[in-house]
């Protein structure tokens, strides 16, 4: 019987991952201009309504299923912890360099490093509950995601994002790439997915003022009480879940299962794009690159921003930017298990010390 490691690679998902991180970068660039352009507000809400849920869904989909008595990959957990803290400290230094008066919270935050910490939490979660029936686990995660909005949570310990996006990870974990591919390959699913993508895209631009208030729910880090929607409550979260779920299905269905020269291979390097792109955005702000685009006039400056975002994502998806991350992972993999655990404990102890000594 063919095991999971020896199964043919499904090229569809490499292409989907590349598309997602390209849109993540476009969303990060668009966010910088949402106060100056309605078009970028539309781009921001369109992209953020599905990119994080889709990427987390794919992370769960390719998470190795835990069997009874099996422990999680502690080396991979160490890798993600180290990446998260390197990115967190790097972003903090760049933002201070840009003149922002901010503190350093080692156990929370609003920037892109949240993904690395949340994936660690999800890995531990599915390991702890590996004996629970998958439908019970999925329903429980949905309940937690909905209820979290009533709690006074935010960026502390990334708990709000953990709860809100947990159903997408659990859904991916309970499926297999082959099963998702078969479902998304159906003609009716492709046609319905394409129709929904077009309709939703148009709505984000033509009915922006109706959809844009949902942005604080799509980001996954805000309680209902501060969302600028009158009477915001659980059914608004369910609406966002529905939109994100249909968008995930639609995007996967519309991507062909073919190896696209160069691009499909670049889809294997998406972690590097997530890691490098936001520090680059901060660096561009520091050197005044964005300010130089505004005098180009409308719509040229907008087209230029989107073009730069896409090109940036594709450049960061080149293997050279994954090389240091891959080297770090290989170094961590060579560390014996006990020293690896000790390193994790030292990192967490250092983080606690920093939080105590440095106000945030």
Coordinates of C-alpha atoms in Angstrom, one line a residue:
X1 CA 0.0 0.0 0.0
X2 CA 1.4 3.4 -1.0
X3 CA 2.1 5.6 2.0
X4 CA 1.6 9.3 2.2
X5 CA 5.2 10.2 1.6
X6 CA 5.3 8.2 -1.7
X7 CA 2.1 9.5 -3.2
X8 CA 2.4 11.6 -6.3
X9 CA 2.6 15.3 -5.5
X10 CA -0.6 17.2 -6.2
X11 CA 0.6 20.3 -8.0
X12 CA -2.7 22.1 -7.4
X13 CA -1.8 22.9 -3.8
X14 CA 1.6 24.3 -4.6
X15 CA 0.0 26.7 -7.0
X16 CA -2.8 27.5 -4.5
X17 CA -0.2 28.3 -1.8
X18 CA 1.7 30.6 -4.2
X19 CA -1.5 32.4 -5.1
X20 CA -2.4 32.8 -1.5
X21 CA 0.9 34.3 -0.4
X22 CA 0.9 36.6 -3.4
X23 CA -2.5 37.9 -2.2
X24 CA -1.3 38.1 1.4
X25 CA 1.5 40.4 0.2
X26 CA -0.9 42.4 -1.9
X27 CA -3.1 42.7 1.2
X28 CA -0.2 43.9 3.3
X29 CA 0.6 46.6 0.7
X30 CA -3.0 47.5 0.3
X31 CA -3.4 47.9 4.1
X32 CA -0.9 50.7 4.0
X33 CA -3.2 52.8 1.7
X34 CA -6.7 52.0 3.0
X35 CA -7.0 55.5 4.4
X36 CA -6.1 57.0 1.1
X37 CA -7.9 54.9 -1.5
X38 CA -11.3 53.2 -1.7
X39 CA -9.9 50.8 -4.2
X40 CA -7.3 49.5 -1.7
X41 CA -10.1 49.3 0.9
X42 CA -11.9 46.9 -1.4
X43 CA -8.7 45.0 -2.2
X44 CA -8.0 44.7 1.6
X45 CA -11.4 43.3 2.5
X46 CA -11.5 40.9 -0.5
X47 CA -8.0 39.5 0.2
X48 CA -8.4 39.3 4.0
X49 CA -11.7 37.5 3.8
X50 CA -10.1 34.2 2.8
X51 CA -6.2 34.3 2.6
X52 CA -5.5 33.5 6.3
X53 CA -8.2 30.9 6.6
X54 CA -7.1 29.2 3.3
X55 CA -3.4 29.1 4.3
X56 CA -4.3 27.7 7.7
X57 CA -6.7 25.2 6.1
X58 CA -3.7 24.1 3.9
X59 CA -1.5 23.9 7.0
X60 CA -3.9 21.5 8.6
X61 CA -4.4 19.6 5.4
X62 CA -0.7 18.8 5.2
X63 CA -0.2 18.2 8.9
X64 CA 0.8 14.6 9.5
X65 CA -2.1 12.8 11.2
X66 CA -1.3 11.7 14.8
X67 CA -1.7 8.1 15.7
X68 CA -2.1 6.7 19.2
X69 CA 1.1 7.0 21.2
X70 CA 2.7 9.3 18.7
X71 CA 4.1 12.6 19.9
X72 CA 4.3 15.9 17.9
X73 CA 7.4 16.8 16.0
X74 CA 9.2 18.9 18.6
X75 CA 11.9 19.9 16.2
X76 CA 9.3 21.5 13.9
X77 CA 7.7 23.2 16.9
X78 CA 11.2 24.6 17.9
X79 CA 11.6 25.8 14.3
X80 CA 8.3 27.7 14.3
X81 CA 9.0 29.2 17.7
X82 CA 12.4 30.4 16.7
X83 CA 11.1 31.8 13.4
X84 CA 8.3 33.5 15.3
X85 CA 10.5 35.2 17.8
X86 CA 13.1 36.2 15.1
X87 CA 10.3 37.8 13.1
X88 CA 8.7 39.5 16.1
X89 CA 12.0 41.1 17.3
X90 CA 12.9 42.1 13.7
X91 CA 9.5 43.8 13.1
X92 CA 9.8 45.5 16.5
X93 CA 13.2 46.9 15.6
X94 CA 12.1 48.1 12.2
X95 CA 9.0 49.8 13.6
X96 CA 11.0 51.6 16.2
X97 CA 13.5 52.6 13.5
X98 CA 10.5 54.0 11.6
X99 CA 9.8 56.2 14.6
X100 CA 6.9 54.2 16.1
X101 CA 6.6 54.4 19.9
X102 CA 5.8 50.8 20.6
X103 CA 6.7 48.2 23.1
X104 CA 7.7 44.6 22.7
X105 CA 5.1 42.0 23.7
X106 CA 6.7 38.6 23.5
X107 CA 3.4 36.7 24.0
X108 CA 1.1 38.6 21.6
X109 CA 0.9 41.0 18.8
X110 CA -0.9 42.0 15.6
X111 CA 1.7 41.5 12.9
X112 CA 2.4 38.5 10.7
X113 CA 4.4 36.5 13.3
X114 CA 1.1 35.4 14.8
X115 CA 0.9 32.7 12.2
X116 CA 4.0 30.9 13.4
X117 CA 2.9 30.8 17.0
X118 CA -0.7 29.8 16.2
X119 CA 0.5 26.9 14.1
X120 CA 2.5 25.6 17.1
X121 CA -0.7 25.9 19.2
X122 CA -2.7 24.1 16.5
X123 CA -0.2 21.3 16.3
X124 CA -0.3 20.7 20.0
X125 CA -4.1 20.9 20.0
X126 CA -4.7 18.2 17.4
X127 CA -2.1 16.0 19.2
X128 CA -3.9 16.4 22.5
X129 CA -7.3 15.7 21.0
X130 CA -6.2 13.0 18.6
X131 CA -8.6 10.5 20.1
X132 CA -11.6 12.7 19.7
X133 CA -14.0 12.0 16.8
X134 CA -13.3 14.4 13.9
X135 CA -16.8 15.7 13.7
X136 CA -16.9 16.5 17.4
X137 CA -13.6 18.2 17.1
X138 CA -14.8 20.3 14.2
X139 CA -18.1 21.3 15.9
X140 CA -16.3 22.1 19.1
X141 CA -13.8 24.3 17.2
X142 CA -16.7 26.2 15.5
X143 CA -18.4 26.8 18.9
X144 CA -15.1 28.1 20.4
X145 CA -14.6 30.4 17.4
X146 CA -18.0 31.9 17.7
X147 CA -18.0 32.2 21.5
X148 CA -14.5 33.8 21.5
X149 CA -16.0 36.9 20.1
X150 CA -17.9 37.5 23.3
X151 CA -14.7 37.3 25.4
X152 CA -12.4 40.3 26.1
X153 CA -9.6 38.8 24.0
X154 CA -7.4 40.5 21.5
X155 CA -3.7 40.1 20.6
X156 CA -2.8 38.6 24.0
X157 CA -1.2 35.2 23.5
X158 CA -2.8 35.2 20.0
X159 CA -5.8 33.6 21.6
X160 CA -8.5 35.4 19.5
X161 CA -6.8 34.4 16.3
X162 CA -6.2 30.9 17.7
X163 CA -9.9 30.4 18.4
X164 CA -11.3 32.1 15.3
X165 CA -9.1 30.3 12.8
X166 CA -9.1 26.9 14.6
X167 CA -12.1 25.5 12.6
X168 CA -10.2 25.9 9.3
X169 CA -7.2 24.1 10.6
X170 CA -9.3 21.3 12.1
X171 CA -11.3 21.0 8.8
X172 CA -8.0 20.7 6.8
X173 CA -6.6 18.2 9.4
X174 CA -9.7 16.0 9.0
X175 CA -9.4 15.8 5.2
X176 CA -6.7 14.5 2.8
X177 CA -5.2 16.3 -0.2
X178 CA -6.5 13.7 -2.5
X179 CA -10.1 14.0 -1.2
X180 CA -10.0 17.8 -1.5
X181 CA -8.6 17.5 -5.0
X182 CA -11.4 15.1 -6.1
X183 CA -14.1 17.3 -4.7
X184 CA -12.7 20.5 -6.2
X185 CA -12.2 18.8 -9.6
X186 CA -16.0 18.4 -10.2
X187 CA -17.3 20.6 -13.0
X188 CA -20.2 21.9 -10.9
X189 CA -17.9 22.9 -8.1
X190 CA -15.6 24.7 -10.5
X191 CA -18.5 26.6 -12.1
X192 CA -20.1 27.5 -8.8
X193 CA -16.7 28.5 -7.4
X194 CA -15.9 30.7 -10.4
X195 CA -19.3 32.4 -10.2
X196 CA -19.0 33.1 -6.4
X197 CA -15.4 34.5 -6.9
X198 CA -16.6 36.9 -9.5
X199 CA -19.8 37.9 -7.6
X200 CA -17.9 38.4 -4.3
X201 CA -15.1 40.4 -6.0
X202 CA -17.6 42.7 -7.6
X203 CA -19.5 43.2 -4.3
X204 CA -16.3 44.1 -2.6
X205 CA -15.8 47.0 -5.0
X206 CA -19.4 48.0 -5.8
X207 CA -20.9 47.4 -2.3
X208 CA -17.7 48.3 -0.3
X209 CA -19.5 50.1 2.5
X210 CA -21.7 47.1 3.2
X211 CA -18.9 44.5 3.3
X212 CA -15.9 46.6 4.6
X213 CA -17.1 46.8 8.2
X214 CA -16.6 43.0 8.4
X215 CA -12.8 43.6 8.1
X216 CA -12.3 43.4 11.9
X217 CA -14.0 40.0 11.9
X218 CA -12.0 38.6 9.0
X219 CA -8.7 39.6 10.6
X220 CA -9.7 37.2 13.5
X221 CA -8.3 39.4 16.3
X222 CA -11.2 41.5 17.5
X223 CA -14.1 40.8 19.9
X224 CA -17.6 41.7 18.7
X225 CA -17.8 44.6 21.1
X226 CA -15.3 46.7 19.1
X227 CA -16.4 45.8 15.6
X228 CA -18.0 48.8 13.9
X229 CA -21.3 47.0 13.1
X230 CA -24.4 47.8 15.1
X231 CA -25.4 44.8 17.2
X232 CA -22.4 42.7 16.0
X233 CA -22.7 39.2 17.4
X234 CA -22.3 35.5 16.6
X235 CA -24.2 35.5 13.4
X236 CA -21.8 38.0 11.9
X237 CA -19.0 35.6 12.7
X238 CA -21.0 32.8 11.1
X239 CA -21.5 35.0 8.0
X240 CA -17.7 35.5 7.8
X241 CA -17.1 31.8 8.3
X242 CA -19.5 31.1 5.5
X243 CA -17.8 33.6 3.1
X244 CA -14.3 32.3 4.0
X245 CA -15.4 28.6 3.6
X246 CA -17.0 29.2 0.2
X247 CA -14.0 31.3 -1.0
X248 CA -11.6 28.5 0.1
X249 CA -13.5 26.0 -2.0
X250 CA -13.8 28.4 -4.9
X251 CA -10.1 29.2 -5.1
X252 CA -9.0 25.6 -4.8
X253 CA -11.6 24.6 -7.4
X254 CA -10.5 27.2 -9.9
X255 CA -6.8 26.3 -9.8
X256 CA -6.0 23.5 -12.3
X257 CA -4.1 20.5 -11.1
X258 CA -1.2 21.1 -13.5
X259 CA 2.4 21.8 -13.0
X260 CA 2.9 25.5 -14.0
X261 CA 6.5 26.0 -15.0
X262 CA 8.5 27.9 -12.3
X263 CA 5.4 29.1 -10.5
X264 CA 4.3 25.7 -9.1
X265 CA 7.8 25.1 -7.7
X266 CA 7.8 28.5 -6.1
X267 CA 4.7 27.5 -4.3
X268 CA 6.9 25.3 -2.1
X269 CA 8.6 28.4 -0.7
X270 CA 5.6 30.2 0.7
X271 CA 6.8 30.1 4.3
X272 CA 9.7 32.3 3.3
X273 CA 7.3 34.8 1.7
X274 CA 5.3 35.0 4.9
X275 CA 8.5 35.5 6.9
X276 CA 10.2 38.2 4.8
X277 CA 7.5 40.3 3.3
X278 CA 6.3 42.4 6.2
X279 CA 9.8 43.5 7.3
X280 CA 10.3 44.5 3.7
X281 CA 7.1 46.6 3.8
X282 CA 8.4 48.4 6.9
X283 CA 11.8 48.9 5.2
X284 CA 10.1 50.4 2.1
X285 CA 8.2 52.9 4.4
X286 CA 11.5 53.8 6.1
X287 CA 13.2 54.7 2.9
X288 CA 10.2 56.6 1.6
X289 CA 9.5 54.3 -1.3
X290 CA 5.7 54.5 -0.9
X291 CA 5.7 58.3 -0.7
X292 CA 7.5 58.5 -4.0
X293 CA 4.6 56.6 -5.7
X294 CA 1.8 59.0 -4.7
X295 CA 2.9 61.8 -7.1
X296 CA 2.5 59.4 -10.0
X297 CA -1.2 60.3 -9.9
X298 CA -4.3 58.2 -10.0
X299 CA -4.6 55.4 -11.2
X300 CA -0.9 54.9 -12.0
X301 CA 0.2 54.9 -8.4
X302 CA -2.3 52.3 -7.5
X303 CA -1.4 50.0 -10.3
X304 CA 2.3 50.5 -9.4
X305 CA 1.7 49.5 -5.8
X306 CA -0.1 46.3 -6.8
X307 CA 2.5 45.5 -9.3
X308 CA 5.3 46.0 -6.8
X309 CA 3.4 43.8 -4.3
X310 CA 3.1 40.9 -6.8
X311 CA 6.7 41.2 -8.0
X312 CA 7.8 41.3 -4.3
X313 CA 5.9 38.1 -3.5
X314 CA 7.3 36.3 -6.5
X315 CA 10.9 37.3 -5.8
X316 CA 10.6 36.2 -2.2
X317 CA 9.3 32.9 -3.4
X318 CA 12.6 32.2 -5.1
X319 CA 14.6 29.4 -3.4
X320 CA 17.4 31.8 -2.3
X321 CA 15.0 33.4 0.3
X322 CA 14.0 29.9 1.6
X323 CA 17.7 28.9 1.9
X324 CA 18.3 30.5 5.4
X325 CA 15.1 29.1 6.7
X326 CA 15.9 25.6 5.4
X327 CA 19.4 25.8 6.9
X328 CA 17.9 26.7 10.2
X329 CA 15.4 23.9 10.1
X330 CA 18.2 21.4 9.2
X331 CA 20.3 22.6 12.1
X332 CA 17.4 22.2 14.5
X333 CA 16.6 18.7 13.2
X334 CA 20.1 17.6 14.1
X335 CA 19.7 18.6 17.8
X336 CA 18.9 15.6 20.0
X337 CA 15.4 15.6 21.5
X338 CA 16.2 16.6 25.1
X339 CA 18.4 19.5 24.2
X340 CA 15.7 20.6 21.8
X341 CA 13.2 20.7 24.6
X342 CA 15.7 22.6 26.8
X343 CA 16.2 25.2 24.0
X344 CA 12.4 25.7 23.8
X345 CA 12.2 26.2 27.5
X346 CA 15.1 28.6 27.5
X347 CA 13.4 30.6 24.7
X348 CA 10.1 30.8 26.6
X349 CA 11.9 31.7 29.8
X350 CA 13.8 34.5 27.9
X351 CA 10.5 35.7 26.5
X352 CA 8.9 35.9 30.0
X353 CA 12.0 37.8 31.3
X354 CA 11.7 40.3 28.4
X355 CA 8.0 40.8 29.1
X356 CA 8.7 41.5 32.8
X357 CA 11.7 43.8 32.2
X358 CA 10.5 45.7 29.0
X359 CA 7.1 47.5 29.2
X360 CA 4.7 47.0 26.3

